[in-house]
Amino acid sequence: MDTRIERIKALEVVSKRLEPDGVQRADWNQKVQAYADQFIDKLPDAKGYVWPEKVRDWPQDCPIGETPRELDELLQILEREVDEVGLNPASGAHLAYIPGGGVFPTALGDYLAAVTNRYSGLYFANPGAVQLENQVIRWMCDMVGYPADALGNLASGGSIANLIAITTARDHMGIKSRVVESAVIYLTAQVHHCVHKAIRIAGLGEAIVRTVPMDKRFRMDANALRAQVESDKAAGLKPFLVVASAGTTDTGAMDPLDAVADIAEANDLWFHVDAAYGGFFMLLDDLKPTFSGIERSDSIAIDPHKGLFLSYGLGAVLIKNVRALYESHYYRANYMQDAQALVDEPSPADLSPELTKHFRGLRLWMALQLYGLAPFRACLDEKRWLARYFYEEIQKLGFEVGPYPDLSVMIYRYLPASGDPNAFNSQLMELLHRDGRIFVSSTTIDGVFWIRLAVLSFRTHLSHIERLLAMIRESVEVLDKIWLQGA
Ligand SMILES: *Cc1c(COP(=O)(O)O)cnc(C)c1O
C-alpha cells in the first residue's frame, strides 16, 4: 500500500469536516435564521444604546483551539457580548453619527455572495458579476448626472471611496512627490475627518491644506475660495484639488456645488464631492436643485450603507474620467496574463487598490431589484420630514437650533437660565446616553457644544422622534432642578 495515498486519505477524512452535509447545513441555517428573526422582531422595542455597565474580557472564556463548539453556544455569546450591548445601528432608535440600518436584502446578497464565492474582481473571471457591479455603479453615476462612460468602484465605505478619489486626483493632476510641498488642497473645517486621513495616506501630508471659511450655515464660502486660489496661484503655488461636501456629517450642510464648480473649472482644479452621507437624497426630485453642480465634479464619494440603508460595508466612488481612475489603479502582473484577454468591461481590480474582493455589489443589486426605487425614495423623504418636524418641535422646548436641515441632520442645544451652556448640554448628553432608548450624539463647533440629530435609519419613524422629544423634555427638567440647586 502506498503510504502517500494512505496519508492523503486520512487527511481527507478530517479536512472534509469543512464541508457540512445537507442535514448539518439545514440545522445551522435554521438556527442562524431563528436568531436573526428574533433579533429583528425585538428591534421595535430595542434601545438605541445600551450603556455597558462593565466590559468583560469574554474571549478568555472562549479561546480558539482544536475543539469545535456548538453553534448554539456561539449564538449565545454573540447575543450576550455583542448584540445586546453598545450602539444598536440596526435600530430605528439610532439617531447619532450617520445611521444606516441594514435592509434585509443586504443579508441575502451577502449570504449568496459568500456561498457562491464568485470572483468579482476581474471581468475575465466572471463577466456577469462584474457587469452586475458596474450596473449599480452606472445607476449611481446616472443619478448624479455623470455621462454614460463614467464609472467608479464599490469600496468598503466612504473613507476608502474618498481615498480612491483623492489618489486619482493626485495622479491625474500630476502631483509627484517633488511638487507636493507647493500643491494646494481646499476644504472647509466641516469636511469629514476621513478626507484628512486620505490626504495623508495618499502621500499628500506635506501638501498645503487651506481651510476655506464658511458662511453662517457652515457652507463653503465660494468667494473666499476664489480669492484663496487666486492668491495661491499668484504666489507660485500649485492649487490642484477642492473637496466640497454634499451633506456634512456635523450639521448636514450642503456646500455651494455650482459656485465651487465654476472656480474649479476656471482654475483647473480637480473637484471632488464628499456625498457619503447626503448623496442619495438626490433621489428626491425636489431636493435635486440643492445638489446642482454635483454633475460638474470630477469625483464623488457616496455611501449606500448610509443613504440606501444597507448594512455596513458598502461605499462607492464615482469618477467621471474612468481613464484617470484606471491610470492610478491598474497593474499588469505576469501571473495575471490570462486576465487580459477581455477588455470589453472595466474590471474592479483595475479601478481600486483591491484584487480579490467581496462581491459586495450583489447586496446593493438585491436591495434595489427586490424593492424597486419607490420605498427608498419614500424612506428618504420621510427622514427629511422627520428632521424638519424635530427642528420645529425642539424649539418649543426652549432649545436653540442650528441651520434649518437641508437634508436630515441638524444641531440644537439648551440654553440654561444660568451657568455654562456647554457644561449643561454635555450633562444632558450623558443623561440621554444613560437612558439609551433613543441614541443621539454631540459635536463641538467653534467651541460650542451641540447635540446632533441624524435621521437616516430606515427603521426610524415618527414614534422615535416623539420618544426622543419626551426623553429630552424629562432630562432637561431633571437637570434644570439640579442646576438651580447648584446655583
Ligand atoms: C460617514 C462619512 C464618511 C466616511 O464614510 P465611512 O463609510 O464611515 O467610511 C465620509 N464623509 C461623510 C460626509 C460621511 O458622512
Short mmCIF file of C-alpha atoms and ligand atoms in Angstrom, two decimals:
data_model
loop_
_atom_site.label_atom_id
_atom_site.label_comp_id
_atom_site.label_asym_id
_atom_site.label_seq_id
_atom_site.Cartn_x
_atom_site.Cartn_y
_atom_site.Cartn_z
CA MET A 1 0.00 0.00 0.00
CA ASP A 2 1.30 3.45 -0.99
CA THR A 3 1.85 5.33 2.26
CA ARG A 4 1.42 8.66 0.49
CA ILE A 5 -2.09 7.69 -0.52
CA GLU A 6 -2.86 6.40 2.96
CA ARG A 7 -1.77 9.67 4.42
CA ILE A 8 -3.74 11.73 1.93
CA LYS A 9 -6.87 9.67 2.54
CA ALA A 10 -6.54 10.06 6.29
CA LEU A 11 -6.20 13.82 5.93
CA GLU A 12 -9.17 13.90 3.59
CA VAL A 13 -11.40 12.41 6.27
CA VAL A 14 -10.59 15.28 8.63
CA SER A 15 -10.48 18.07 6.03
CA LYS A 16 -13.92 17.06 4.81
CA ARG A 17 -15.33 18.30 8.09
CA LEU A 18 -15.14 21.71 6.38
CA GLU A 19 -17.94 20.57 4.09
CA PRO A 20 -21.06 20.08 6.20
CA ASP A 21 -23.70 17.76 4.76
CA GLY A 22 -27.24 18.82 3.96
CA VAL A 23 -28.56 17.92 7.39
CA GLN A 24 -25.86 19.93 9.13
CA ARG A 25 -26.40 22.91 6.82
CA ALA A 26 -30.13 22.83 7.40
CA ASP A 27 -29.56 22.78 11.15
CA TRP A 28 -27.15 25.71 11.07
CA ASN A 29 -29.29 27.67 8.62
CA GLN A 30 -32.33 27.15 10.78
CA LYS A 31 -30.53 28.29 13.94
CA VAL A 32 -28.98 31.36 12.35
CA GLN A 33 -32.28 32.27 10.75
CA ALA A 34 -34.13 31.88 14.04
CA TYR A 35 -31.55 34.08 15.73
CA ALA A 36 -31.84 36.73 13.01
CA ASP A 37 -35.64 36.64 13.10
CA GLN A 38 -35.68 37.05 16.85
CA PHE A 39 -33.23 39.94 16.57
CA ILE A 40 -35.37 41.74 14.01
CA ASP A 41 -38.62 41.06 15.89
CA LYS A 42 -37.18 42.64 19.03
CA LEU A 43 -35.95 45.78 17.25
CA PRO A 44 -39.08 47.93 17.69
CA ASP A 45 -38.57 47.86 21.47
CA ALA A 46 -34.79 47.76 21.44
CA LYS A 47 -32.76 50.61 22.86
CA GLY A 48 -30.57 52.68 20.55
CA TYR A 49 -27.75 52.34 23.02
CA VAL A 50 -27.10 50.05 25.96
CA TRP A 51 -24.63 51.56 28.38
CA PRO A 52 -22.02 48.87 29.16
CA GLU A 53 -22.10 48.62 32.96
CA LYS A 54 -18.89 46.68 32.89
CA VAL A 55 -17.00 45.44 29.87
CA ARG A 56 -15.97 41.79 30.28
CA ASP A 57 -12.93 40.26 28.71
CA TRP A 58 -15.12 37.43 27.40
CA PRO A 59 -12.77 35.92 24.74
CA GLN A 60 -10.81 34.48 27.69
CA ASP A 61 -13.69 32.11 28.48
CA CYS A 62 -13.89 31.02 24.89
CA PRO A 63 -10.40 30.51 23.49
CA ILE A 64 -9.85 29.43 19.91
CA GLY A 65 -8.43 25.93 19.85
CA GLU A 66 -8.73 22.43 18.41
CA THR A 67 -12.19 21.56 19.69
CA PRO A 68 -15.23 22.60 17.74
CA ARG A 69 -18.00 24.38 19.61
CA GLU A 70 -21.74 24.16 19.18
CA LEU A 71 -23.45 26.87 17.14
CA ASP A 72 -25.96 27.39 19.97
CA GLU A 73 -23.13 28.32 22.29
CA LEU A 74 -21.67 30.75 19.77
CA LEU A 75 -25.01 32.43 19.19
CA GLN A 76 -25.44 32.83 22.92
CA ILE A 77 -22.05 34.52 23.18
CA LEU A 78 -22.87 36.74 20.22
CA GLU A 79 -26.17 37.74 21.74
CA ARG A 80 -24.81 38.43 25.21
CA GLU A 81 -21.47 40.04 24.35
CA VAL A 82 -22.16 41.76 21.03
CA ASP A 83 -25.78 42.15 20.06
CA GLU A 84 -27.24 43.26 23.37
CA VAL A 85 -24.70 45.94 24.29
CA GLY A 86 -23.37 49.23 22.96
CA LEU A 87 -24.75 51.04 19.97
CA ASN A 88 -27.54 49.37 18.03
CA PRO A 89 -27.20 50.63 14.45
CA ALA A 90 -29.92 48.25 13.25
CA SER A 91 -32.46 50.01 15.44
CA GLY A 92 -34.64 52.93 14.42
CA ALA A 93 -33.64 54.46 17.76
CA HIS A 94 -30.16 55.18 16.40
CA LEU A 95 -30.16 58.89 15.60
CA ALA A 96 -26.46 59.56 16.13
CA TYR A 97 -23.46 59.79 13.80
CA ILE A 98 -24.82 58.71 10.43
CA PRO A 99 -27.14 55.72 10.83
CA GLY A 100 -27.97 53.23 8.12
CA GLY A 101 -29.97 50.33 9.43
CA GLY A 102 -29.30 47.28 7.30
CA VAL A 103 -32.15 46.44 4.94
CA PHE A 104 -32.68 42.69 4.81
CA PRO A 105 -31.67 42.07 1.17
CA THR A 106 -28.13 43.04 2.25
CA ALA A 107 -28.10 39.81 4.25
CA LEU A 108 -29.48 37.79 1.34
CA GLY A 109 -26.93 39.21 -1.08
CA ASP A 110 -24.05 38.68 1.32
CA TYR A 111 -25.18 35.14 2.09
CA LEU A 112 -25.28 34.20 -1.57
CA ALA A 113 -22.03 36.02 -2.31
CA ALA A 114 -20.40 34.06 0.50
CA VAL A 115 -21.80 30.70 -0.57
CA THR A 116 -21.12 31.04 -4.29
CA ASN A 117 -17.86 32.95 -3.77
CA ARG A 118 -17.90 34.42 -7.29
CA TYR A 119 -14.75 36.31 -8.23
CA SER A 120 -15.97 39.79 -9.00
CA GLY A 121 -12.58 41.49 -9.30
CA LEU A 122 -11.95 40.67 -12.94
CA TYR A 123 -14.22 40.61 -15.95
CA PHE A 124 -12.29 37.61 -17.22
CA ALA A 125 -13.12 35.63 -14.10
CA ASN A 126 -16.81 36.40 -14.09
CA PRO A 127 -18.27 38.74 -16.70
CA GLY A 128 -21.73 38.53 -15.12
CA ALA A 129 -20.56 39.51 -11.65
CA VAL A 130 -18.54 42.45 -12.96
CA GLN A 131 -21.45 43.59 -15.12
CA LEU A 132 -23.74 43.40 -12.10
CA GLU A 133 -21.40 45.58 -10.05
CA ASN A 134 -20.88 48.01 -12.91
CA GLN A 135 -24.65 48.20 -13.39
CA VAL A 136 -25.20 49.54 -9.88
CA ILE A 137 -22.24 51.91 -10.23
CA ARG A 138 -23.63 53.24 -13.54
CA TRP A 139 -27.03 53.63 -11.94
CA MET A 140 -25.43 55.88 -9.29
CA CYS A 141 -23.47 57.77 -11.97
CA ASP A 142 -26.72 58.35 -13.82
CA MET A 143 -28.43 59.57 -10.64
CA VAL A 144 -25.76 62.22 -10.06
CA GLY A 145 -25.83 63.32 -13.71
CA TYR A 146 -22.49 61.87 -14.84
CA PRO A 147 -22.13 60.85 -18.52
CA ALA A 148 -22.72 57.25 -19.63
CA ASP A 149 -19.00 56.46 -19.82
CA ALA A 150 -18.34 57.43 -16.20
CA LEU A 151 -17.72 54.61 -13.74
CA GLY A 152 -16.21 54.06 -10.31
CA ASN A 153 -15.71 51.40 -7.73
CA LEU A 154 -17.57 49.75 -4.89
CA ALA A 155 -15.47 50.11 -1.78
CA SER A 156 -15.99 49.05 1.81
CA GLY A 157 -17.15 52.52 2.82
CA GLY A 158 -16.91 56.24 2.33
CA SER A 159 -13.42 56.55 3.77
CA ILE A 160 -11.92 54.25 1.13
CA ALA A 161 -14.09 55.85 -1.56
CA ASN A 162 -12.65 59.27 -0.65
CA LEU A 163 -9.14 57.81 -0.61
CA ILE A 164 -9.54 56.37 -4.11
CA ALA A 165 -10.83 59.71 -5.40
CA ILE A 166 -8.02 61.71 -3.80
CA THR A 167 -5.38 59.30 -5.09
CA THR A 168 -6.83 59.62 -8.58
CA ALA A 169 -6.87 63.40 -8.32
CA ARG A 170 -3.24 63.41 -7.18
CA ASP A 171 -2.05 61.38 -10.16
CA HIS A 172 -4.26 62.98 -12.77
CA MET A 173 -3.18 66.45 -11.68
CA GLY A 174 0.49 65.43 -11.83
CA ILE A 175 1.27 65.88 -8.15
CA LYS A 176 4.57 63.96 -7.98
CA SER A 177 6.47 63.85 -4.72
CA ARG A 178 8.79 66.72 -5.65
CA VAL A 179 5.87 69.15 -6.05
CA VAL A 180 3.83 68.03 -3.06
CA GLU A 181 5.08 70.85 -0.86
CA SER A 182 3.69 73.50 -3.20
CA ALA A 183 0.48 71.60 -4.04
CA VAL A 184 -2.66 73.11 -2.51
CA ILE A 185 -5.90 71.42 -1.41
CA TYR A 186 -9.05 73.33 -0.43
CA LEU A 187 -11.70 72.16 2.01
CA THR A 188 -13.66 73.50 4.98
CA ALA A 189 -13.36 72.82 8.70
CA GLN A 190 -16.53 70.76 8.37
CA VAL A 191 -15.09 68.26 5.91
CA HIS A 192 -15.26 64.68 7.21
CA HIS A 193 -12.05 63.67 9.00
CA CYS A 194 -11.55 60.72 6.64
CA VAL A 195 -10.62 63.26 3.95
CA HIS A 196 -7.67 64.37 6.08
CA LYS A 197 -6.74 60.74 6.61
CA ALA A 198 -6.94 60.11 2.87
CA ILE A 199 -4.72 63.11 2.13
CA ARG A 200 -2.08 61.74 4.48
CA ILE A 201 -2.36 58.14 3.27
CA ALA A 202 -2.12 59.31 -0.35
CA GLY A 203 1.29 60.84 0.40
CA LEU A 204 -0.03 64.39 0.42
CA GLY A 205 0.66 65.02 4.09
CA GLU A 206 3.09 67.78 3.19
CA ALA A 207 0.75 69.49 0.75
CA ILE A 208 -0.75 72.83 1.76
CA VAL A 209 -4.31 72.38 3.03
CA ARG A 210 -6.39 75.57 3.02
CA THR A 211 -9.35 75.64 5.35
CA VAL A 212 -11.78 77.78 3.41
CA PRO A 213 -14.06 79.97 5.56
CA MET A 214 -17.76 79.09 5.80
CA ASP A 215 -20.94 81.12 5.93
CA LYS A 216 -23.25 81.07 8.97
CA ARG A 217 -24.79 77.83 7.76
CA PHE A 218 -21.42 76.05 7.69
CA ARG A 219 -21.25 76.06 3.88
CA MET A 220 -18.05 76.76 2.00
CA ASP A 221 -17.74 80.46 1.18
CA ALA A 222 -17.17 80.38 -2.59
CA ASN A 223 -15.83 83.93 -2.75
CA ALA A 224 -13.27 83.13 -0.10
CA LEU A 225 -12.32 80.00 -2.07
CA ARG A 226 -11.83 82.01 -5.27
CA ALA A 227 -9.72 84.64 -3.54
CA GLN A 228 -7.56 82.00 -1.87
CA VAL A 229 -6.98 80.05 -5.09
CA GLU A 230 -6.05 83.22 -6.95
CA SER A 231 -3.62 84.38 -4.30
CA ASP A 232 -2.05 80.90 -4.12
CA LYS A 233 -1.56 80.89 -7.87
CA ALA A 234 -0.05 84.37 -7.76
CA ALA A 235 2.35 83.10 -5.10
CA GLY A 236 3.55 80.38 -7.47
CA LEU A 237 1.86 77.51 -5.66
CA LYS A 238 0.00 74.66 -7.38
CA PRO A 239 -3.67 74.54 -6.42
CA PHE A 240 -4.98 71.15 -7.65
CA LEU A 241 -7.88 69.86 -5.56
CA VAL A 242 -11.02 71.19 -3.93
CA VAL A 243 -13.16 68.95 -1.72
CA ALA A 244 -16.76 70.02 -1.19
CA SER A 245 -19.34 68.24 0.95
CA ALA A 246 -22.87 67.36 -0.12
CA GLY A 247 -24.22 66.97 3.37
CA THR A 248 -21.66 67.40 6.14
CA THR A 249 -21.64 64.93 9.00
CA ASP A 250 -21.88 67.54 11.76
CA THR A 251 -24.68 69.75 10.51
CA GLY A 252 -25.85 68.30 7.19
CA ALA A 253 -24.64 71.40 5.33
CA MET A 254 -24.52 71.46 1.54
CA ASP A 255 -21.59 73.35 0.06
CA PRO A 256 -22.47 75.55 -2.95
CA LEU A 257 -21.51 72.99 -5.57
CA ASP A 258 -22.20 75.09 -8.66
CA ALA A 259 -20.13 78.01 -7.43
CA VAL A 260 -17.31 75.64 -6.45
CA ALA A 261 -17.52 74.00 -9.90
CA ASP A 262 -17.11 77.43 -11.56
CA ILE A 263 -13.95 78.08 -9.56
CA ALA A 264 -12.59 74.58 -10.17
CA GLU A 265 -13.14 74.93 -13.92
CA ALA A 266 -11.63 78.40 -14.12
CA ASN A 267 -8.53 77.30 -12.21
CA ASP A 268 -8.05 73.75 -13.42
CA LEU A 269 -8.70 72.08 -10.05
CA TRP A 270 -9.91 68.53 -9.53
CA PHE A 271 -13.37 68.92 -7.98
CA HIS A 272 -14.24 66.17 -5.52
CA VAL A 273 -17.59 65.97 -3.71
CA ASP A 274 -17.94 64.00 -0.50
CA ALA A 275 -21.59 62.94 -0.67
CA ALA A 276 -21.09 59.92 1.58
CA TYR A 277 -23.95 60.99 3.80
CA GLY A 278 -26.15 63.15 1.59
CA GLY A 279 -25.82 61.75 -1.92
CA PHE A 280 -28.90 59.57 -2.13
CA PHE A 281 -31.19 62.46 -1.25
CA MET A 282 -30.77 63.18 -4.96
CA LEU A 283 -33.44 60.53 -5.46
CA LEU A 284 -35.93 63.16 -4.25
CA ASP A 285 -36.91 65.41 -7.15
CA ASP A 286 -37.47 68.49 -5.04
CA LEU A 287 -34.01 68.15 -3.43
CA LYS A 288 -32.20 67.82 -6.76
CA PRO A 289 -31.66 71.60 -7.10
CA THR A 290 -29.79 71.53 -3.76
CA PHE A 291 -27.25 69.27 -5.47
CA SER A 292 -26.96 71.40 -8.59
CA GLY A 293 -23.34 71.40 -9.75
CA ILE A 294 -22.52 67.90 -8.47
CA GLU A 295 -22.66 66.70 -12.10
CA ARG A 296 -19.78 69.08 -12.85
CA SER A 297 -17.50 67.42 -10.31
CA ASP A 298 -14.68 65.03 -11.23
CA SER A 299 -15.36 62.52 -8.47
CA ILE A 300 -17.91 61.72 -5.79
CA ALA A 301 -17.93 59.53 -2.68
CA ILE A 302 -21.38 58.17 -1.85
CA ASP A 303 -22.36 55.56 0.76
CA PRO A 304 -25.09 53.01 0.10
CA HIS A 305 -24.54 51.85 3.69
CA LYS A 306 -25.88 55.21 4.77
CA GLY A 307 -28.36 56.68 2.27
CA LEU A 308 -29.64 53.37 0.91
CA PHE A 309 -29.82 51.81 4.37
CA LEU A 310 -27.63 48.81 3.57
CA SER A 311 -25.70 47.07 6.33
CA TYR A 312 -22.21 48.44 6.88
CA GLY A 313 -19.64 47.58 4.27
CA LEU A 314 -20.54 49.48 1.10
CA GLY A 315 -19.38 52.89 -0.06
CA ALA A 316 -18.90 53.93 -3.65
CA VAL A 317 -16.57 56.22 -5.52
CA LEU A 318 -17.83 57.63 -8.82
CA ILE A 319 -15.28 59.05 -11.26
CA LYS A 320 -16.22 60.98 -14.36
CA ASN A 321 -13.00 60.21 -16.24
CA VAL A 322 -12.58 56.43 -15.79
CA ARG A 323 -9.23 56.62 -17.57
CA ALA A 324 -7.85 58.69 -14.68
CA LEU A 325 -9.13 56.15 -12.14
CA TYR A 326 -7.60 53.35 -14.21
CA GLU A 327 -4.22 55.08 -14.58
CA SER A 328 -3.89 55.29 -10.78
CA HIS A 329 -5.01 51.76 -10.01
CA TYR A 330 -4.28 49.25 -12.80
CA TYR A 331 -1.50 46.71 -12.71
CA ARG A 332 -0.35 44.05 -15.11
CA ALA A 333 1.24 41.11 -13.35
CA ASN A 334 2.69 38.15 -15.21
CA TYR A 335 0.59 35.65 -13.31
CA MET A 336 -2.48 37.53 -14.46
CA GLN A 337 -1.72 37.31 -18.15
CA ASP A 338 -4.85 35.26 -18.90
CA ALA A 339 -6.99 38.03 -17.48
CA GLN A 340 -6.03 40.46 -20.16
CA ALA A 341 -7.97 38.62 -22.83
CA LEU A 342 -11.16 40.58 -22.37
CA VAL A 343 -11.31 44.33 -22.19
CA ASP A 344 -14.98 44.97 -23.04
CA GLU A 345 -15.90 45.92 -19.50
CA PRO A 346 -13.62 47.60 -16.95
CA SER A 347 -12.75 45.35 -14.01
CA PRO A 348 -12.88 46.45 -10.36
CA ALA A 349 -9.30 45.21 -9.89
CA ASP A 350 -8.12 47.89 -12.33
CA LEU A 351 -10.12 50.62 -10.61
CA SER A 352 -9.29 50.14 -6.93
CA PRO A 353 -6.42 49.06 -4.67
CA GLU A 354 -8.11 45.65 -4.25
CA LEU A 355 -7.61 42.45 -6.20
CA THR A 356 -9.56 39.65 -4.55
CA LYS A 357 -12.63 41.26 -3.13
CA HIS A 358 -16.00 40.74 -1.55
CA PHE A 359 -18.72 40.53 -4.22
CA ARG A 360 -20.29 43.49 -2.47
CA GLY A 361 -22.30 44.72 -5.41
CA LEU A 362 -24.70 41.81 -5.03
CA ARG A 363 -26.20 43.13 -1.77
CA LEU A 364 -26.98 46.50 -3.34
CA TRP A 365 -28.31 44.96 -6.53
CA MET A 366 -30.54 42.64 -4.49
CA ALA A 367 -31.94 45.52 -2.46
CA LEU A 368 -32.63 47.78 -5.43
CA GLN A 369 -34.12 45.00 -7.55
CA LEU A 370 -36.20 43.33 -4.83
CA TYR A 371 -37.82 46.56 -3.68
CA GLY A 372 -37.63 48.89 -6.68
CA LEU A 373 -36.82 52.53 -6.00
CA ALA A 374 -40.15 53.76 -4.60
CA PRO A 375 -39.69 52.63 -0.98
CA PHE A 376 -36.17 54.05 -0.90
CA ARG A 377 -37.48 57.40 -2.10
CA ALA A 378 -40.33 57.36 0.41
CA CYS A 379 -37.93 56.45 3.19
CA LEU A 380 -35.53 59.31 2.39
CA ASP A 381 -38.43 61.73 2.10
CA GLU A 382 -39.84 60.55 5.45
CA LYS A 383 -36.44 61.01 7.16
CA ARG A 384 -36.09 64.51 5.78
CA TRP A 385 -39.56 65.43 7.10
CA LEU A 386 -38.83 63.85 10.48
CA ALA A 387 -35.76 66.09 10.79
CA ARG A 388 -37.83 69.12 9.85
CA TYR A 389 -40.53 68.15 12.36
CA PHE A 390 -37.94 67.77 15.11
CA TYR A 391 -36.42 71.12 14.16
CA GLU A 392 -39.74 72.84 14.89
CA GLU A 393 -40.69 70.81 17.96
CA ILE A 394 -37.35 71.06 19.79
CA GLN A 395 -37.58 74.83 19.66
CA LYS A 396 -40.88 74.59 21.52
CA LEU A 397 -38.89 73.00 24.38
CA GLY A 398 -36.73 76.11 24.59
CA PHE A 399 -33.80 74.85 22.53
CA GLU A 400 -31.62 76.89 20.25
CA VAL A 401 -31.18 75.28 16.84
CA GLY A 402 -28.53 75.42 14.15
CA PRO A 403 -29.38 75.85 10.46
CA TYR A 404 -32.67 74.54 9.07
CA PRO A 405 -31.91 70.99 7.89
CA ASP A 406 -31.19 70.84 4.15
CA LEU A 407 -31.31 67.05 4.45
CA SER A 408 -31.80 65.08 7.68
CA VAL A 409 -29.04 66.19 10.06
CA MET A 410 -29.30 69.14 12.44
CA ILE A 411 -27.84 70.52 15.68
CA TYR A 412 -29.51 72.00 18.78
CA ARG A 413 -28.64 72.96 22.35
CA TYR A 414 -30.39 74.05 25.50
CA LEU A 415 -29.67 77.47 26.97
CA PRO A 416 -29.97 77.15 30.76
CA ALA A 417 -31.17 80.13 32.80
CA SER A 418 -27.67 80.47 34.20
CA GLY A 419 -24.32 78.75 34.01
CA ASP A 420 -22.22 77.36 31.21
CA PRO A 421 -24.38 76.07 28.35
CA ASN A 422 -21.61 73.70 27.21
CA ALA A 423 -21.49 72.02 30.62
CA PHE A 424 -25.29 71.80 30.73
CA ASN A 425 -25.58 70.24 27.29
CA SER A 426 -22.78 67.80 27.90
CA GLN A 427 -24.54 66.66 31.09
CA LEU A 428 -27.76 66.44 29.15
CA MET A 429 -25.95 64.31 26.57
CA GLU A 430 -24.76 61.96 29.28
CA LEU A 431 -28.27 61.59 30.72
CA LEU A 432 -29.61 60.78 27.28
CA HIS A 433 -26.88 58.20 26.73
CA ARG A 434 -27.59 56.54 30.08
CA ASP A 435 -31.26 56.39 29.17
CA GLY A 436 -30.40 54.98 25.75
CA ARG A 437 -33.96 54.46 24.49
CA ILE A 438 -33.01 56.79 21.68
CA PHE A 439 -29.35 57.34 20.90
CA VAL A 440 -28.15 60.76 19.79
CA SER A 441 -24.63 62.15 19.65
CA SER A 442 -22.98 65.52 20.04
CA THR A 443 -20.36 67.71 18.43
CA THR A 444 -18.38 70.84 19.21
CA ILE A 445 -18.24 73.60 16.62
CA ASP A 446 -16.11 76.69 17.30
CA GLY A 447 -16.07 75.84 20.99
CA VAL A 448 -19.85 75.42 21.21
CA PHE A 449 -21.27 72.07 22.37
CA TRP A 450 -24.21 70.98 20.22
CA ILE A 451 -26.38 67.89 20.34
CA ARG A 452 -26.97 66.35 16.92
CA LEU A 453 -29.90 64.67 15.30
CA ALA A 454 -29.16 62.44 12.33
CA VAL A 455 -32.20 60.70 10.91
CA LEU A 456 -31.25 58.10 8.37
CA SER A 457 -32.08 54.64 9.66
CA PHE A 458 -34.84 53.17 7.52
CA ARG A 459 -36.42 51.95 10.76
CA THR A 460 -36.75 55.44 12.27
CA HIS A 461 -40.33 56.69 12.23
CA LEU A 462 -42.40 59.40 13.90
CA SER A 463 -42.75 57.40 17.14
CA HIS A 464 -38.97 57.52 17.63
CA ILE A 465 -38.88 61.28 17.20
CA GLU A 466 -41.73 61.67 19.68
CA ARG A 467 -39.95 59.39 22.12
CA LEU A 468 -36.76 61.44 21.77
CA LEU A 469 -38.62 64.69 22.36
CA ALA A 470 -40.18 63.21 25.51
CA MET A 471 -36.79 61.97 26.74
CA ILE A 472 -35.24 65.37 26.19
CA ARG A 473 -38.09 67.12 27.98
CA GLU A 474 -37.74 64.81 31.01
CA SER A 475 -33.95 65.07 31.11
CA VAL A 476 -33.97 68.85 30.87
CA GLU A 477 -36.44 69.02 33.78
CA VAL A 478 -34.18 66.83 35.90
CA LEU A 479 -31.08 68.82 35.02
CA ASP A 480 -32.73 72.19 35.43
CA LYS A 481 -33.60 71.25 39.04
CA ILE A 482 -30.06 70.09 39.80
CA TRP A 483 -28.64 73.26 38.27
CA LEU A 484 -30.97 75.51 40.24
CA GLN A 485 -29.91 73.77 43.47
CA GLY A 486 -26.28 74.22 42.47
CA ALA A 487 -26.76 77.93 41.74
C1 LIG B 1 -19.69 58.75 7.04
C2 LIG B 1 -19.00 59.74 6.23
C3 LIG B 1 -17.74 59.49 5.69
C4 LIG B 1 -16.97 58.24 6.00
O1 LIG B 1 -17.59 57.12 5.44
P1 LIG B 1 -17.42 55.67 6.08
O2 LIG B 1 -18.38 54.87 5.26
O3 LIG B 1 -17.79 55.78 7.53
O4 LIG B 1 -16.01 55.26 5.89
C5 LIG B 1 -17.19 60.43 4.87
N1 LIG B 1 -17.82 61.59 4.62
C6 LIG B 1 -19.02 61.88 5.14
C7 LIG B 1 -19.67 63.18 4.82
C8 LIG B 1 -19.65 60.97 5.97
O5 LIG B 1 -20.85 61.24 6.50
#
